[in-house]
PDB file of C-alpha atoms in Angstrom:
ATOM      1  CA  MET C   1    -190.468 134.519 -97.626  1.00  0.00           C
ATOM      2  CA  LYS C   2    -192.693 133.895 -94.629  1.00  0.00           C
ATOM      3  CA  THR C   3    -192.314 130.090 -95.078  1.00  0.00           C
ATOM      4  CA  LYS C   4    -188.419 130.357 -95.218  1.00  0.00           C
ATOM      5  CA  ILE C   5    -188.501 132.310 -91.964  1.00  0.00           C
ATOM      6  CA  SER C   6    -190.715 129.858 -90.245  1.00  0.00           C
ATOM      7  CA  ILE C   7    -188.460 127.097 -91.421  1.00  0.00           C
ATOM      8  CA  ILE C   8    -185.353 128.741 -90.172  1.00  0.00           C
ATOM      9  CA  ILE C   9    -187.022 129.422 -86.798  1.00  0.00           C
ATOM     10  CA  GLY C  10    -188.050 125.838 -86.474  1.00  0.00           C
ATOM     11  CA  VAL C  11    -184.650 124.667 -87.088  1.00  0.00           C
ATOM     12  CA  ILE C  12    -183.191 126.951 -84.566  1.00  0.00           C
ATOM     13  CA  VAL C  13    -185.644 126.046 -81.991  1.00  0.00           C
ATOM     14  CA  PHE C  14    -185.098 122.256 -82.555  1.00  0.00           C
ATOM     15  CA  ALA C  15    -181.356 122.906 -82.389  1.00  0.00           C
ATOM     16  CA  ALA C  16    -181.787 124.656 -79.050  1.00  0.00           C
ATOM     17  CA  LEU C  17    -183.832 121.656 -77.709  1.00  0.00           C
ATOM     18  CA  LEU C  18    -181.158 119.316 -78.857  1.00  0.00           C
ATOM     19  CA  VAL C  19    -178.552 121.284 -77.123  1.00  0.00           C
ATOM     20  CA  GLY C  20    -180.692 121.635 -73.944  1.00  0.00           C
ATOM     21  CA  ALA C  21    -181.335 117.846 -73.934  1.00  0.00           C
ATOM     22  CA  TYR C  22    -177.518 117.054 -74.411  1.00  0.00           C
ATOM     23  CA  PHE C  23    -176.665 119.334 -71.435  1.00  0.00           C
ATOM     24  CA  LEU C  24    -179.290 117.719 -69.182  1.00  0.00           C
ATOM     25  CA  TYR C  25    -178.171 114.298 -70.200  1.00  0.00           C
ATOM     26  CA  SER C  26    -174.637 115.204 -69.469  1.00  0.00           C
ATOM     27  CA  LYS C  27    -175.119 116.813 -66.276  1.00  0.00           C
ATOM     28  CA  LEU C  28    -177.930 114.351 -64.721  1.00  0.00           C
ATOM     29  CA  GLY C  29    -177.156 111.331 -66.780  1.00  0.00           C
ATOM     30  CA  ASP C  30    -174.582 109.762 -64.435  1.00  0.00           C
ATOM     31  CA  GLU C  31    -176.769 110.637 -61.438  1.00  0.00           C
ATOM     32  CA  TYR C  32    -179.816 108.833 -62.460  1.00  0.00           C
ATOM     33  CA  LYS C  33    -178.052 105.856 -64.280  1.00  0.00           C
ATOM     34  CA  PRO C  34    -179.083 102.399 -62.794  1.00  0.00           C
ATOM     35  CA  ASP C  35    -176.584 100.621 -60.711  1.00  0.00           C
ATOM     36  CA  LYS C  36    -174.589  98.063 -62.649  1.00  0.00           C
ATOM     37  CA  LEU C  37    -173.939  95.928 -59.492  1.00  0.00           C
ATOM     38  CA  VAL C  38    -176.808  94.198 -57.949  1.00  0.00           C
ATOM     39  CA  THR C  39    -176.522  92.729 -54.491  1.00  0.00           C
ATOM     40  CA  VAL C  40    -177.837  89.271 -54.028  1.00  0.00           C
ATOM     41  CA  GLU C  41    -179.984  90.786 -51.087  1.00  0.00           C
ATOM     42  CA  GLN C  42    -181.600  92.997 -53.432  1.00  0.00           C
ATOM     43  CA  GLN C  43    -182.362  90.335 -55.883  1.00  0.00           C
ATOM     44  CA  THR C  44    -183.674  87.895 -53.381  1.00  0.00           C
ATOM     45  CA  GLU C  45    -185.821  90.726 -51.867  1.00  0.00           C
ATOM     46  CA  ALA C  46    -186.998  91.778 -55.298  1.00  0.00           C
ATOM     47  CA  GLU C  47    -187.902  88.078 -56.108  1.00  0.00           C
ATOM     48  CA  THR C  48    -189.494  86.880 -52.891  1.00  0.00           C
ATOM     49  CA  GLY C  49    -190.235  90.034 -50.745  1.00  0.00           C
ATOM     50  CA  ASP C  50    -188.129  88.592 -48.000  1.00  0.00           C
ATOM     51  CA  ASP C  51    -184.664  89.150 -46.929  1.00  0.00           C
ATOM     52  CA  ALA C  52    -182.071  86.527 -48.127  1.00  0.00           C
ATOM     53  CA  SER C  53    -181.255  83.902 -45.788  1.00  0.00           C
ATOM     54  CA  ASP C  54    -177.686  82.737 -45.236  1.00  0.00           C
ATOM     55  CA  ASP C  55    -178.261  79.610 -47.234  1.00  0.00           C
ATOM     56  CA  SER C  56    -179.356  81.691 -50.265  1.00  0.00           C
ATOM     57  CA  LEU C  57    -176.169  83.622 -50.153  1.00  0.00           C
ATOM     58  CA  LEU C  58    -173.805  80.658 -50.466  1.00  0.00           C
ATOM     59  CA  ALA C  59    -172.152  80.524 -53.737  1.00  0.00           C
ATOM     60  CA  PRO C  60    -173.022  77.322 -55.794  1.00  0.00           C
ATOM     61  CA  ASP C  61    -169.871  75.089 -56.144  1.00  0.00           C
ATOM     62  CA  PHE C  62    -168.808  73.822 -59.511  1.00  0.00           C
ATOM     63  CA  THR C  63    -166.045  72.048 -61.127  1.00  0.00           C
ATOM     64  CA  VAL C  64    -163.893  73.470 -64.098  1.00  0.00           C
ATOM     65  CA  ILE C  65    -160.524  72.578 -65.514  1.00  0.00           C
ATOM     66  CA  ASP C  66    -157.477  74.889 -65.555  1.00  0.00           C
ATOM     67  CA  THR C  67    -155.046  75.335 -68.271  1.00  0.00           C
ATOM     68  CA  GLU C  68    -153.224  72.161 -67.391  1.00  0.00           C
ATOM     69  CA  GLY C  69    -156.177  70.099 -67.644  1.00  0.00           C
ATOM     70  CA  ASN C  70    -156.833  69.805 -63.705  1.00  0.00           C
ATOM     71  CA  GLU C  71    -160.151  69.842 -62.099  1.00  0.00           C
ATOM     72  CA  VAL C  72    -160.734  72.819 -60.031  1.00  0.00           C
ATOM     73  CA  LYS C  73    -163.625  73.551 -57.905  1.00  0.00           C
ATOM     74  CA  LEU C  74    -164.708  76.985 -56.606  1.00  0.00           C
ATOM     75  CA  SER C  75    -164.904  75.677 -53.068  1.00  0.00           C
ATOM     76  CA  ASN C  76    -160.940  75.176 -53.314  1.00  0.00           C
ATOM     77  CA  PHE C  77    -160.732  78.944 -52.986  1.00  0.00           C
ATOM     78  CA  ARG C  78    -162.838  79.184 -49.746  1.00  0.00           C
ATOM     79  CA  GLY C  79    -161.183  81.630 -47.431  1.00  0.00           C
ATOM     80  CA  LYS C  80    -160.244  84.096 -50.102  1.00  0.00           C
ATOM     81  CA  PRO C  81    -162.615  86.549 -51.850  1.00  0.00           C
ATOM     82  CA  VAL C  82    -163.241  85.428 -55.500  1.00  0.00           C
ATOM     83  CA  VAL C  83    -164.228  87.377 -58.736  1.00  0.00           C
ATOM     84  CA  LEU C  84    -165.943  84.965 -60.862  1.00  0.00           C
ATOM     85  CA  ASN C  85    -166.307  86.110 -64.527  1.00  0.00           C
ATOM     86  CA  PHE C  86    -167.894  84.082 -67.316  1.00  0.00           C
ATOM     87  CA  TRP C  87    -166.553  84.981 -70.979  1.00  0.00           C
ATOM     88  CA  ALA C  88    -165.929  83.770 -74.398  1.00  0.00           C
ATOM     89  CA  SER C  89    -163.418  84.647 -76.978  1.00  0.00           C
ATOM     90  CA  TRP C  90    -166.118  85.450 -79.409  1.00  0.00           C
ATOM     91  CA  CYS C  91    -167.850  88.080 -77.195  1.00  0.00           C
ATOM     92  CA  PRO C  92    -166.676  91.743 -77.825  1.00  0.00           C
ATOM     93  CA  PRO C  93    -167.971  93.058 -74.385  1.00  0.00           C
ATOM     94  CA  CYS C  94    -165.896  90.230 -72.851  1.00  0.00           C
ATOM     95  CA  LYS C  95    -162.805  91.241 -74.723  1.00  0.00           C
ATOM     96  CA  SER C  96    -163.353  94.942 -73.891  1.00  0.00           C
ATOM     97  CA  GLU C  97    -163.574  94.458 -70.010  1.00  0.00           C
ATOM     98  CA  MET C  98    -160.501  92.011 -69.891  1.00  0.00           C
ATOM     99  CA  PRO C  99    -157.830  94.597 -69.683  1.00  0.00           C
ATOM    100  CA  ASP C 100    -159.372  96.020 -66.480  1.00  0.00           C
ATOM    101  CA  PHE C 101    -159.653  92.413 -65.026  1.00  0.00           C
ATOM    102  CA  ASN C 102    -155.949  91.814 -65.854  1.00  0.00           C
ATOM    103  CA  LYS C 103    -154.743  95.182 -64.357  1.00  0.00           C
ATOM    104  CA  LYS C 104    -156.848  94.334 -61.061  1.00  0.00           C
ATOM    105  CA  TYR C 105    -155.512  91.008 -61.122  1.00  0.00           C
ATOM    106  CA  LYS C 106    -151.860  92.228 -61.414  1.00  0.00           C
ATOM    107  CA  GLU C 107    -152.469  94.544 -58.373  1.00  0.00           C
ATOM    108  CA  ILE C 108    -154.331  92.382 -56.053  1.00  0.00           C
ATOM    109  CA  GLY C 109    -154.092  88.933 -57.326  1.00  0.00           C
ATOM    110  CA  ASP C 110    -152.453  87.710 -54.111  1.00  0.00           C
ATOM    111  CA  LYS C 111    -155.559  88.866 -52.003  1.00  0.00           C
ATOM    112  CA  VAL C 112    -158.292  88.058 -54.317  1.00  0.00           C
ATOM    113  CA  GLN C 113    -158.863  84.827 -56.461  1.00  0.00           C
ATOM    114  CA  PHE C 114    -159.757  85.568 -60.199  1.00  0.00           C
ATOM    115  CA  MET C 115    -161.705  83.064 -61.848  1.00  0.00           C
ATOM    116  CA  MET C 116    -161.982  83.915 -65.479  1.00  0.00           C
ATOM    117  CA  VAL C 117    -164.318  80.948 -66.507  1.00  0.00           C
ATOM    118  CA  ASN C 118    -164.381  80.374 -70.232  1.00  0.00           C
ATOM    119  CA  CYS C 119    -167.932  79.154 -71.530  1.00  0.00           C
ATOM    120  CA  THR C 120    -166.571  76.347 -73.541  1.00  0.00           C
ATOM    121  CA  ASP C 121    -169.346  74.925 -75.258  1.00  0.00           C
ATOM    122  CA  GLY C 122    -167.220  72.636 -77.609  1.00  0.00           C
ATOM    123  CA  SER C 123    -168.541  74.206 -80.842  1.00  0.00           C
ATOM    124  CA  ARG C 124    -168.589  77.971 -80.878  1.00  0.00           C
ATOM    125  CA  GLU C 125    -166.013  77.987 -78.150  1.00  0.00           C
ATOM    126  CA  THR C 126    -163.559  75.360 -77.560  1.00  0.00           C
ATOM    127  CA  VAL C 127    -160.512  75.035 -75.269  1.00  0.00           C
ATOM    128  CA  ASP C 128    -158.156  75.496 -78.313  1.00  0.00           C
ATOM    129  CA  THR C 129    -159.901  78.768 -79.406  1.00  0.00           C
ATOM    130  CA  ALA C 130    -159.921  80.116 -75.800  1.00  0.00           C
ATOM    131  CA  LYS C 131    -156.110  79.335 -75.136  1.00  0.00           C
ATOM    132  CA  GLU C 132    -155.350  80.907 -78.554  1.00  0.00           C
ATOM    133  CA  PHE C 133    -157.180  84.091 -77.767  1.00  0.00           C
ATOM    134  CA  ILE C 134    -155.489  84.070 -74.313  1.00  0.00           C
ATOM    135  CA  LYS C 135    -151.937  83.651 -75.755  1.00  0.00           C
ATOM    136  CA  SER C 136    -152.486  86.271 -78.161  1.00  0.00           C
ATOM    137  CA  THR C 137    -152.809  88.816 -75.332  1.00  0.00           C
ATOM    138  CA  ASP C 138    -150.668  89.603 -72.282  1.00  0.00           C
ATOM    139  CA  TYR C 139    -153.276  88.453 -69.845  1.00  0.00           C
ATOM    140  CA  THR C 140    -151.906  86.768 -66.814  1.00  0.00           C
ATOM    141  CA  PHE C 141    -155.221  86.094 -64.828  1.00  0.00           C
ATOM    142  CA  PRO C 142    -156.043  82.472 -64.175  1.00  0.00           C
ATOM    143  CA  VAL C 143    -158.278  81.119 -66.907  1.00  0.00           C
ATOM    144  CA  PHE C 144    -160.502  78.086 -66.436  1.00  0.00           C
ATOM    145  CA  PHE C 145    -162.567  76.175 -68.975  1.00  0.00           C
ATOM    146  CA  ASP C 146    -166.189  75.113 -68.075  1.00  0.00           C
ATOM    147  CA  THR C 147    -166.146  72.084 -70.717  1.00  0.00           C
ATOM    148  CA  LYS C 148    -169.207  70.475 -69.053  1.00  0.00           C
ATOM    149  CA  LEU C 149    -171.044  73.887 -68.553  1.00  0.00           C
ATOM    150  CA  ASP C 150    -171.471  73.036 -64.964  1.00  0.00           C
ATOM    151  CA  ALA C 151    -170.653  76.560 -63.763  1.00  0.00           C
ATOM    152  CA  SER C 152    -172.476  78.168 -66.651  1.00  0.00           C
ATOM    153  CA  MET C 153    -175.746  76.277 -65.692  1.00  0.00           C
ATOM    154  CA  LYS C 154    -175.280  76.934 -61.809  1.00  0.00           C
ATOM    155  CA  TYR C 155    -174.861  80.598 -62.261  1.00  0.00           C
ATOM    156  CA  GLY C 156    -177.386  81.041 -65.237  1.00  0.00           C
ATOM    157  CA  ALA C 157    -174.712  82.371 -67.672  1.00  0.00           C
ATOM    158  CA  SER C 158    -177.132  82.487 -70.633  1.00  0.00           C
ATOM    159  CA  SER C 159    -175.668  85.949 -71.386  1.00  0.00           C
ATOM    160  CA  ILE C 160    -172.016  87.086 -71.199  1.00  0.00           C
ATOM    161  CA  PRO C 161    -169.950  88.678 -69.813  1.00  0.00           C
ATOM    162  CA  LEU C 162    -171.514  87.835 -66.533  1.00  0.00           C
ATOM    163  CA  THR C 163    -169.497  88.709 -63.233  1.00  0.00           C
ATOM    164  CA  PHE C 164    -170.122  87.470 -59.702  1.00  0.00           C
ATOM    165  CA  PHE C 165    -168.080  88.684 -56.524  1.00  0.00           C
ATOM    166  CA  ILE C 166    -167.881  86.168 -53.634  1.00  0.00           C
ATOM    167  CA  ASN C 167    -166.569  86.843 -50.125  1.00  0.00           C
ATOM    168  CA  SER C 168    -164.138  84.780 -48.271  1.00  0.00           C
ATOM    169  CA  LYS C 169    -167.009  82.823 -46.649  1.00  0.00           C
ATOM    170  CA  GLY C 170    -168.063  81.710 -49.887  1.00  0.00           C
ATOM    171  CA  GLU C 171    -171.173  83.971 -50.083  1.00  0.00           C
ATOM    172  CA  LEU C 172    -172.406  85.679 -53.125  1.00  0.00           C
ATOM    173  CA  VAL C 173    -172.216  89.495 -52.294  1.00  0.00           C
ATOM    174  CA  THR C 174    -173.143  91.116 -55.680  1.00  0.00           C
ATOM    175  CA  TYR C 175    -172.966  90.458 -59.484  1.00  0.00           C
ATOM    176  CA  ALA C 176    -173.205  92.159 -62.901  1.00  0.00           C
ATOM    177  CA  THR C 177    -174.732  91.340 -66.226  1.00  0.00           C
ATOM    178  CA  GLY C 178    -172.820  92.814 -69.088  1.00  0.00           C
ATOM    179  CA  MET C 179    -169.680  94.519 -69.459  1.00  0.00           C
ATOM    180  CA  LEU C 180    -168.355  96.008 -66.318  1.00  0.00           C
ATOM    181  CA  SER C 181    -166.277  99.427 -66.098  1.00  0.00           C
ATOM    182  CA  ALA C 182    -163.217  99.679 -64.234  1.00  0.00           C
ATOM    183  CA  ALA C 183    -165.011 101.651 -61.586  1.00  0.00           C
ATOM    184  CA  ASP C 184    -167.593  98.827 -61.315  1.00  0.00           C
ATOM    185  CA  LEU C 185    -165.047  96.251 -61.032  1.00  0.00           C
ATOM    186  CA  GLU C 186    -163.154  98.159 -58.232  1.00  0.00           C
ATOM    187  CA  ARG C 187    -166.396  98.890 -56.338  1.00  0.00           C
ATOM    188  CA  GLY C 188    -167.467  94.957 -56.507  1.00  0.00           C
ATOM    189  CA  ILE C 189    -163.963  94.028 -55.298  1.00  0.00           C
ATOM    190  CA  GLY C 190    -164.281  96.469 -52.437  1.00  0.00           C
ATOM    191  CA  MET C 191    -167.613  94.883 -51.594  1.00  0.00           C
ATOM    192  CA  ILE C 192    -165.902  91.621 -50.925  1.00  0.00           C
ATOM    193  CA  MET C 193    -162.653  92.721 -49.402  1.00  0.00           C
ATOM    194  CA  GLU C 194    -162.630  92.237 -45.675  1.00  0.00           C
TER     195      GLU C 194
END
């Protein structure tokens, strides 16, 4: 009998601890969550201990192709803020964030250049598989294909999704590795709008 009572008390105490932990996490979780967006200045300072120079902020130029097969350079969009996103059709987090990108593109695509760059490696992802995926959706944002992996190498896109926010002067302002929430996308865009 004593053993049964001890077990019941133990279960009640354990349940109370779980409930308490849940409430603490719910209340404090967002307040102490790490920031998804990392500014280029924060990254440079963390790596070198120095402030970022103007040269280190300039976004590396690259060449990709558009859906018509034309070559397009990032520098073609100088003078306009750019949201640069690396994705692939086989990537579940990429697909999960695309509705938010499309919604923002429909809202502000005339003020901000969206560059949805498909990591087209030729085997796991091809131009055809990427085009088929986009065709199967209602997405209207501009899609580009990194068939030579020029952009992917210059931006270290070894893990996707990966998003960079570039101001109208062509300077990297902030970036995020992994899937962005709608709020983080909005915040990143706010950081490059002038």
